[in-house]
PDB file of N, CA and C in Angstrom:
ATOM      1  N   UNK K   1     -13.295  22.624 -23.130  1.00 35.00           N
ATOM      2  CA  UNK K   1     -13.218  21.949 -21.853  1.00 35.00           C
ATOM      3  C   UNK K   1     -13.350  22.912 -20.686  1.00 35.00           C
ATOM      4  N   UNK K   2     -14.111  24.336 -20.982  1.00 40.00           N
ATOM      5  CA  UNK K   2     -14.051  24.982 -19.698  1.00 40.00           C
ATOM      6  C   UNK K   2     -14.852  24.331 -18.677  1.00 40.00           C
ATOM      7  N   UNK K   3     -15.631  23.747 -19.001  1.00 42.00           N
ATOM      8  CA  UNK K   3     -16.745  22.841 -18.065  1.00 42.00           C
ATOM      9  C   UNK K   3     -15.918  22.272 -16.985  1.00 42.00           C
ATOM     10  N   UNK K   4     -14.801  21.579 -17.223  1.00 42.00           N
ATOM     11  CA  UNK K   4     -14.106  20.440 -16.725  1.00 42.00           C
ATOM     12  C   UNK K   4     -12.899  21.347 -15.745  1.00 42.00           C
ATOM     13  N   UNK K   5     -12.591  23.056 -15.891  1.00 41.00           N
ATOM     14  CA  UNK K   5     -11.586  23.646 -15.464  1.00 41.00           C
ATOM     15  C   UNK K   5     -12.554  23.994 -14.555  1.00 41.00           C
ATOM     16  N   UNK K   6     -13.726  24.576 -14.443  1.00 44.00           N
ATOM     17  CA  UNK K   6     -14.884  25.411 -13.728  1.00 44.00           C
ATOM     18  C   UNK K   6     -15.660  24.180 -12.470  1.00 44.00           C
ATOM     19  N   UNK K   7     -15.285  22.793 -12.620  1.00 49.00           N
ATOM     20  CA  UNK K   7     -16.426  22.550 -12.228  1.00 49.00           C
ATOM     21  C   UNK K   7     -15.965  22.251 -11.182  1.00 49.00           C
ATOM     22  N   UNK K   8     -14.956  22.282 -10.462  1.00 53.00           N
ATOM     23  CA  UNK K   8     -14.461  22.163  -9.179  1.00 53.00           C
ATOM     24  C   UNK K   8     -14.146  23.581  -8.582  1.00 53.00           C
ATOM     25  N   UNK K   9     -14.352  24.742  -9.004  1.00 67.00           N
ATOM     26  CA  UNK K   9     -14.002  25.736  -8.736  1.00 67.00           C
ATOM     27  C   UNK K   9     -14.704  26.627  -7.148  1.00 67.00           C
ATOM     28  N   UNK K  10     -15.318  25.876  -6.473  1.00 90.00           N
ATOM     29  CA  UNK K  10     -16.196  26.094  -5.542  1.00 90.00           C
ATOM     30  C   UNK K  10     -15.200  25.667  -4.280  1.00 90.00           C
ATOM     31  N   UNK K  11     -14.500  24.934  -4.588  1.00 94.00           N
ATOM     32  CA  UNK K  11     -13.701  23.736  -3.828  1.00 94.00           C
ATOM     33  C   UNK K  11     -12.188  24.221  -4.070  1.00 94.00           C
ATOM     34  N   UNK K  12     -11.382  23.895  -3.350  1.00 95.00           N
ATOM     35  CA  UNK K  12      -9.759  24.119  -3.480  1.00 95.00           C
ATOM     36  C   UNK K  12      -9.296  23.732  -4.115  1.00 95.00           C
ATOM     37  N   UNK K  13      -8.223  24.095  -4.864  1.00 93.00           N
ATOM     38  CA  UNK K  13      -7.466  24.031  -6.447  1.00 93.00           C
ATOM     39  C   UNK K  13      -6.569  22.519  -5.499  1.00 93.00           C
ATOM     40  N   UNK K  14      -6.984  21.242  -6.424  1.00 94.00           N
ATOM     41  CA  UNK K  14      -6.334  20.396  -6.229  1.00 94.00           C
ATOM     42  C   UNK K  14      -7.501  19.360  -6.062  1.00 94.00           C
ATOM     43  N   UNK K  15      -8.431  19.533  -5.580  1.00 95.00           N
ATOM     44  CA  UNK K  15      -9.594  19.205  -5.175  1.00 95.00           C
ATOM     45  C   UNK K  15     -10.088  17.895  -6.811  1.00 95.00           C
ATOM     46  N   UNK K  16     -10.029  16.837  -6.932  1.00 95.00           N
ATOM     47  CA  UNK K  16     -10.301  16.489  -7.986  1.00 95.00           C
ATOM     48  C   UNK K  16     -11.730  16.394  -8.671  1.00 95.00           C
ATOM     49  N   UNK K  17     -12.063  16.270 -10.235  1.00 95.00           N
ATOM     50  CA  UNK K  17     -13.696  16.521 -10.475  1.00 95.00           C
ATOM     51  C   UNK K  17     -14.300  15.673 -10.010  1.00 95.00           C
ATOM     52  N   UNK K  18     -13.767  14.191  -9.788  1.00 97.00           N
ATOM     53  CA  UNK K  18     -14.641  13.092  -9.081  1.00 97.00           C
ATOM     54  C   UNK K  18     -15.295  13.270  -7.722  1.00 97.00           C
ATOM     55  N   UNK K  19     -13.790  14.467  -6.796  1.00 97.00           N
ATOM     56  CA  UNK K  19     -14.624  14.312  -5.370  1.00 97.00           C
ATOM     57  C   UNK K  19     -15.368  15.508  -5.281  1.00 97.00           C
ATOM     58  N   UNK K  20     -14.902  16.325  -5.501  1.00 96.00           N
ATOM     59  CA  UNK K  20     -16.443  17.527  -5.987  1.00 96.00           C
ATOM     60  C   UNK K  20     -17.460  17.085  -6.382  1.00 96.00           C
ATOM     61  N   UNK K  21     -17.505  16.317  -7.661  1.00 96.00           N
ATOM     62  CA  UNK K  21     -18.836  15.644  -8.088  1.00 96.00           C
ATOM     63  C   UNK K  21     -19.674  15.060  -7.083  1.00 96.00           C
ATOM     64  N   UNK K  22     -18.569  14.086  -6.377  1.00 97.00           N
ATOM     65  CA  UNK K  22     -19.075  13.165  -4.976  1.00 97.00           C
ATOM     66  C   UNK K  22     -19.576  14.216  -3.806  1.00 97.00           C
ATOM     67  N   UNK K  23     -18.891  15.276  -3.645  1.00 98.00           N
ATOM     68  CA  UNK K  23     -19.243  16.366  -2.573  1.00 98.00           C
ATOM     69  C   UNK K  23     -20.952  17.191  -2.835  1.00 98.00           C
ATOM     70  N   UNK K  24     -20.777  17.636  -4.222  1.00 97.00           N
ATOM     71  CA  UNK K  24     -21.782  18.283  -4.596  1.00 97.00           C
ATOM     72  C   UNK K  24     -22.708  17.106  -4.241  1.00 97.00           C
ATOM     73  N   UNK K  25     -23.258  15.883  -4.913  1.00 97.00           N
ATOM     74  CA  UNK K  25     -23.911  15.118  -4.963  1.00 97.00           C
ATOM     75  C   UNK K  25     -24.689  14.816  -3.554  1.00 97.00           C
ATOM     76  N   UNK K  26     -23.760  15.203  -2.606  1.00 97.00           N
ATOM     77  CA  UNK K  26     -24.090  15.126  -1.046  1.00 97.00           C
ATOM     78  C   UNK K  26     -24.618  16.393  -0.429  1.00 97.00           C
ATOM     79  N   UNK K  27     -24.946  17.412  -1.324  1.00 97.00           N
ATOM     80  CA  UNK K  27     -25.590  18.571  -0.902  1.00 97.00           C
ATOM     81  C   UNK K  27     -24.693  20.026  -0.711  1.00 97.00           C
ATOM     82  N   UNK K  28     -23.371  19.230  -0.878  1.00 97.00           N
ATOM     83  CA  UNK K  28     -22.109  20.518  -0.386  1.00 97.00           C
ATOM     84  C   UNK K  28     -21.845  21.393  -1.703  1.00 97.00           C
ATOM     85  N   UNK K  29     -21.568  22.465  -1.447  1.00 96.00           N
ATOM     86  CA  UNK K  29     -21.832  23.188  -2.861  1.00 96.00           C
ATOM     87  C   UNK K  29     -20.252  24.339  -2.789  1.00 96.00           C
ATOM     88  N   UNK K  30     -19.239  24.549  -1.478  1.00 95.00           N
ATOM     89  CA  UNK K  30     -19.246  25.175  -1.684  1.00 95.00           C
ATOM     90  C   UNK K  30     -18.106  24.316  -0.486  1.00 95.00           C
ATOM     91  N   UNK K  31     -16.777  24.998  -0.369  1.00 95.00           N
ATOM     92  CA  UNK K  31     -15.582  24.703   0.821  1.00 95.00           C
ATOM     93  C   UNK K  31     -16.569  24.910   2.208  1.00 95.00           C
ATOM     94  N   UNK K  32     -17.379  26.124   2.396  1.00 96.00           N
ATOM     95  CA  UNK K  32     -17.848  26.769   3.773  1.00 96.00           C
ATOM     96  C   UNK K  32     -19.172  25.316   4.205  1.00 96.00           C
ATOM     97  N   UNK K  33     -19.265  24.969   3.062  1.00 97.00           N
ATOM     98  CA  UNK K  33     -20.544  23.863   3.165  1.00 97.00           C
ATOM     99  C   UNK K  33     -19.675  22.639   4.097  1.00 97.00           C
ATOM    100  N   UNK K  34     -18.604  22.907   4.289  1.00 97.00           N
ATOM    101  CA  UNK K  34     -17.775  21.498   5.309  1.00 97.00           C
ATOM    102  C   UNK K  34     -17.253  22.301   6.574  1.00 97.00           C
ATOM    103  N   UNK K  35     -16.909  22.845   6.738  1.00 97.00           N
ATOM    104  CA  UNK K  35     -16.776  23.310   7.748  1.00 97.00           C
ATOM    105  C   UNK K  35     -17.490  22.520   9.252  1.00 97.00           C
ATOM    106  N   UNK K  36     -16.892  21.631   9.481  1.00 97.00           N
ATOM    107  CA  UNK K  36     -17.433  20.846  11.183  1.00 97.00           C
ATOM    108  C   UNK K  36     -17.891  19.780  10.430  1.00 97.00           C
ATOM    109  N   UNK K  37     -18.026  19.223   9.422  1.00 98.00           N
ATOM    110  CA  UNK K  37     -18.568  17.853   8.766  1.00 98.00           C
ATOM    111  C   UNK K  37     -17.614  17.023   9.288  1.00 98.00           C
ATOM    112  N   UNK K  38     -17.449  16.034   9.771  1.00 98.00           N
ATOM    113  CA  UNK K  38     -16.736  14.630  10.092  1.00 98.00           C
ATOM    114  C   UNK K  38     -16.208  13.868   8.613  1.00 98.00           C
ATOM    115  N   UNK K  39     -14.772  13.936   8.857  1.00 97.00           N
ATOM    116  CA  UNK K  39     -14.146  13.074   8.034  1.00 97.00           C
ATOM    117  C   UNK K  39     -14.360  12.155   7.079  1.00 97.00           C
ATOM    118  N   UNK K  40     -14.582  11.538   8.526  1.00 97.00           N
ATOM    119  CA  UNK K  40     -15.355  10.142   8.140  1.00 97.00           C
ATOM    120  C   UNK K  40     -16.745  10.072   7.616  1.00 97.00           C
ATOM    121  N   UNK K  41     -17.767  11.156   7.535  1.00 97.00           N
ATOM    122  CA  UNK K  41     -18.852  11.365   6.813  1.00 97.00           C
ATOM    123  C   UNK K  41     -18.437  11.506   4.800  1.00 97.00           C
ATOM    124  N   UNK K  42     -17.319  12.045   5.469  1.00 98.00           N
ATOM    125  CA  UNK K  42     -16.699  12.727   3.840  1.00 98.00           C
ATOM    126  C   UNK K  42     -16.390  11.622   3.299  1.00 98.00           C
ATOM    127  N   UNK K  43     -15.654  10.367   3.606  1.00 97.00           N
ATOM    128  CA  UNK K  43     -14.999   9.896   3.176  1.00 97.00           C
ATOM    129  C   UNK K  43     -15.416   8.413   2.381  1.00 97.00           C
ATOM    130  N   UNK K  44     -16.928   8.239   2.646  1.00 97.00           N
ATOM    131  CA  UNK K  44     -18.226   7.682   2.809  1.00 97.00           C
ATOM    132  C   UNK K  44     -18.095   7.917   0.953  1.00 97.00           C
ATOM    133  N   UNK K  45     -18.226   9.470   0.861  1.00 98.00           N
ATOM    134  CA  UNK K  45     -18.522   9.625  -0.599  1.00 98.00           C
ATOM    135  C   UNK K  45     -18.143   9.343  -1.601  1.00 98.00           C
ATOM    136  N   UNK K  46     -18.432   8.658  -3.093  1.00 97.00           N
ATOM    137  CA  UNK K  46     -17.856   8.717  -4.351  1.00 97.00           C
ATOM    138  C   UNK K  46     -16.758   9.579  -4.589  1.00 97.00           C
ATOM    139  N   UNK K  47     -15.705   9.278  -4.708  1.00 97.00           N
ATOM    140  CA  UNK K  47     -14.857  10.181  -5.265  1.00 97.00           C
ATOM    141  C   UNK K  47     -13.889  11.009  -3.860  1.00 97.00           C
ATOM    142  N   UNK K  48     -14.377  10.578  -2.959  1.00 98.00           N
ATOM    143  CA  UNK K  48     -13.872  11.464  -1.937  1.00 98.00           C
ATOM    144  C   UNK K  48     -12.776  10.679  -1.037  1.00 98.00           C
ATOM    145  N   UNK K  49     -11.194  11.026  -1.398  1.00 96.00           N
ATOM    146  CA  UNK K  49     -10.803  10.028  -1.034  1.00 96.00           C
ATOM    147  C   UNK K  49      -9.364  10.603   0.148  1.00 96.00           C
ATOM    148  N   UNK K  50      -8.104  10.139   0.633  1.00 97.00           N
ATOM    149  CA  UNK K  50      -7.503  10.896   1.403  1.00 97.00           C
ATOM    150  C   UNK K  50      -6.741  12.027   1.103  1.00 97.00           C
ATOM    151  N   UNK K  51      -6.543  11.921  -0.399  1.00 96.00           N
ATOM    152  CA  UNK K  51      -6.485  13.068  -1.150  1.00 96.00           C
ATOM    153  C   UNK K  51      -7.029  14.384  -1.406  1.00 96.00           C
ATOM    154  N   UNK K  52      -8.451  13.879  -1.574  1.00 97.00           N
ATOM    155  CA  UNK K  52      -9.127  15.022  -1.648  1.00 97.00           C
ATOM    156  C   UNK K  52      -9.475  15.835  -0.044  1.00 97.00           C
ATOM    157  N   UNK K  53      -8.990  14.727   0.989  1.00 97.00           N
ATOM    158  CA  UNK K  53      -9.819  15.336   2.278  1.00 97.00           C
ATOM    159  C   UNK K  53      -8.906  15.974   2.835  1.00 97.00           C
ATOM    160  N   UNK K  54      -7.058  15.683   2.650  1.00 97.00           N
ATOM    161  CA  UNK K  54      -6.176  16.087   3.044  1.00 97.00           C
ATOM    162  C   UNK K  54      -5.946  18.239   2.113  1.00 97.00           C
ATOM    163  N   UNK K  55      -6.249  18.155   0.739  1.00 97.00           N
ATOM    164  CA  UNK K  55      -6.498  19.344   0.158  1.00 97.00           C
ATOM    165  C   UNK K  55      -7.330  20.458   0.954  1.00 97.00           C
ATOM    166  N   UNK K  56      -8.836  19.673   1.358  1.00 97.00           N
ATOM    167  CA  UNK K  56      -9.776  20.498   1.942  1.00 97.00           C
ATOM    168  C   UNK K  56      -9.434  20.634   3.138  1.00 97.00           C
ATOM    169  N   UNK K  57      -9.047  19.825   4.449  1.00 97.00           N
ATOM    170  CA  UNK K  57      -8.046  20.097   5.521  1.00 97.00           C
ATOM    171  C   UNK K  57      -7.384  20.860   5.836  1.00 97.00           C
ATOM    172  N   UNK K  58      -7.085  20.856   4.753  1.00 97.00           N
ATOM    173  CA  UNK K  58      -5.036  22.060   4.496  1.00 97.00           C
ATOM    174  C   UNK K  58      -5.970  23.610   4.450  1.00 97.00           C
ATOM    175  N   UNK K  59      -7.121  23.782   3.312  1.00 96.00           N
ATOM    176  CA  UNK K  59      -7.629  24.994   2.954  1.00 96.00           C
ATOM    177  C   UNK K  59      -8.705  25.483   3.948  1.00 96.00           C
ATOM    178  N   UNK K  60      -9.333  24.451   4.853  1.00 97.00           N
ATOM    179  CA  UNK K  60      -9.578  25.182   6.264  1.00 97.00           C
ATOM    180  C   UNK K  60      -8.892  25.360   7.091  1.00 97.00           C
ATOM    181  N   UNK K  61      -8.076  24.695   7.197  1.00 97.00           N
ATOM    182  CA  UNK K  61      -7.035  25.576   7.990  1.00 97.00           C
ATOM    183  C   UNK K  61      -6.238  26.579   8.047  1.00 97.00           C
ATOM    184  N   UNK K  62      -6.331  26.785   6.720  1.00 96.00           N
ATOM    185  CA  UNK K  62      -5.673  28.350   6.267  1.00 96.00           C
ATOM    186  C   UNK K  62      -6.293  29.365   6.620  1.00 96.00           C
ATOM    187  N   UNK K  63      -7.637  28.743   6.533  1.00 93.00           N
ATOM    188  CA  UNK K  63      -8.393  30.166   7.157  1.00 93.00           C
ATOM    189  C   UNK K  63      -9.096  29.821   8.744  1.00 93.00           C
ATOM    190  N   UNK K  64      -8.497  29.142   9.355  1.00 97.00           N
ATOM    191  CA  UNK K  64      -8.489  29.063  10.766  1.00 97.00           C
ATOM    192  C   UNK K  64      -9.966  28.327  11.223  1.00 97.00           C
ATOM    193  N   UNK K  65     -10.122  27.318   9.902  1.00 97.00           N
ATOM    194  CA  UNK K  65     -11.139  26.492  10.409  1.00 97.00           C
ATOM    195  C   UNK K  65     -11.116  24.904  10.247  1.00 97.00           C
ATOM    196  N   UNK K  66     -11.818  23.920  10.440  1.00 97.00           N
ATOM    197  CA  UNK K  66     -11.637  22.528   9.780  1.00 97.00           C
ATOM    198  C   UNK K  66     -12.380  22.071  10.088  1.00 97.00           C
ATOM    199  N   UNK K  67     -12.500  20.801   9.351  1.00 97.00           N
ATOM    200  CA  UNK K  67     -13.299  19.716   9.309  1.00 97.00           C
ATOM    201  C   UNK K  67     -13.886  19.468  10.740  1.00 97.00           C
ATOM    202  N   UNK K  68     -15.074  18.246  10.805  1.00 94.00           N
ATOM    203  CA  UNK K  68     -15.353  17.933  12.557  1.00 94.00           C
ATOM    204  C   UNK K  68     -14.804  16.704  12.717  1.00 94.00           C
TER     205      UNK K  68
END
């Protein structure tokens, strides 16, 4: 099952495989790939839900950036 430990690994630990899947699928490959994206663009996606947007939120802001 390393497939399934690895495949969100681009994305913040918590981040689930559905909304990664849903993220990737939308061209984002990578946490820096959101940076100024709108919420509400995110939230549009498969798998991408207040869970997953509240994780990625939290992990740009750690590094002194966020969502648009």
């Amino acid at each position: 099952m390393a497939g399934a430990e690895t495949e969100d690994a681009d994305f913040p630990k918590g981040t689930s495989n559905p909304a990664a899947r849903g993220l990737r699928g939308a061209g984002y490959t990578c946490l820096d790939d959101l940076v100024g994206v709108p919420a509400a663009e995110l939230k549009k996606l498969h798998g991408v839900g207040p869970k997953a947007l509240t994780v990625i939120q939290a992990e740009l802001e750690r590094t002194g950036r966020s969502l648009g």
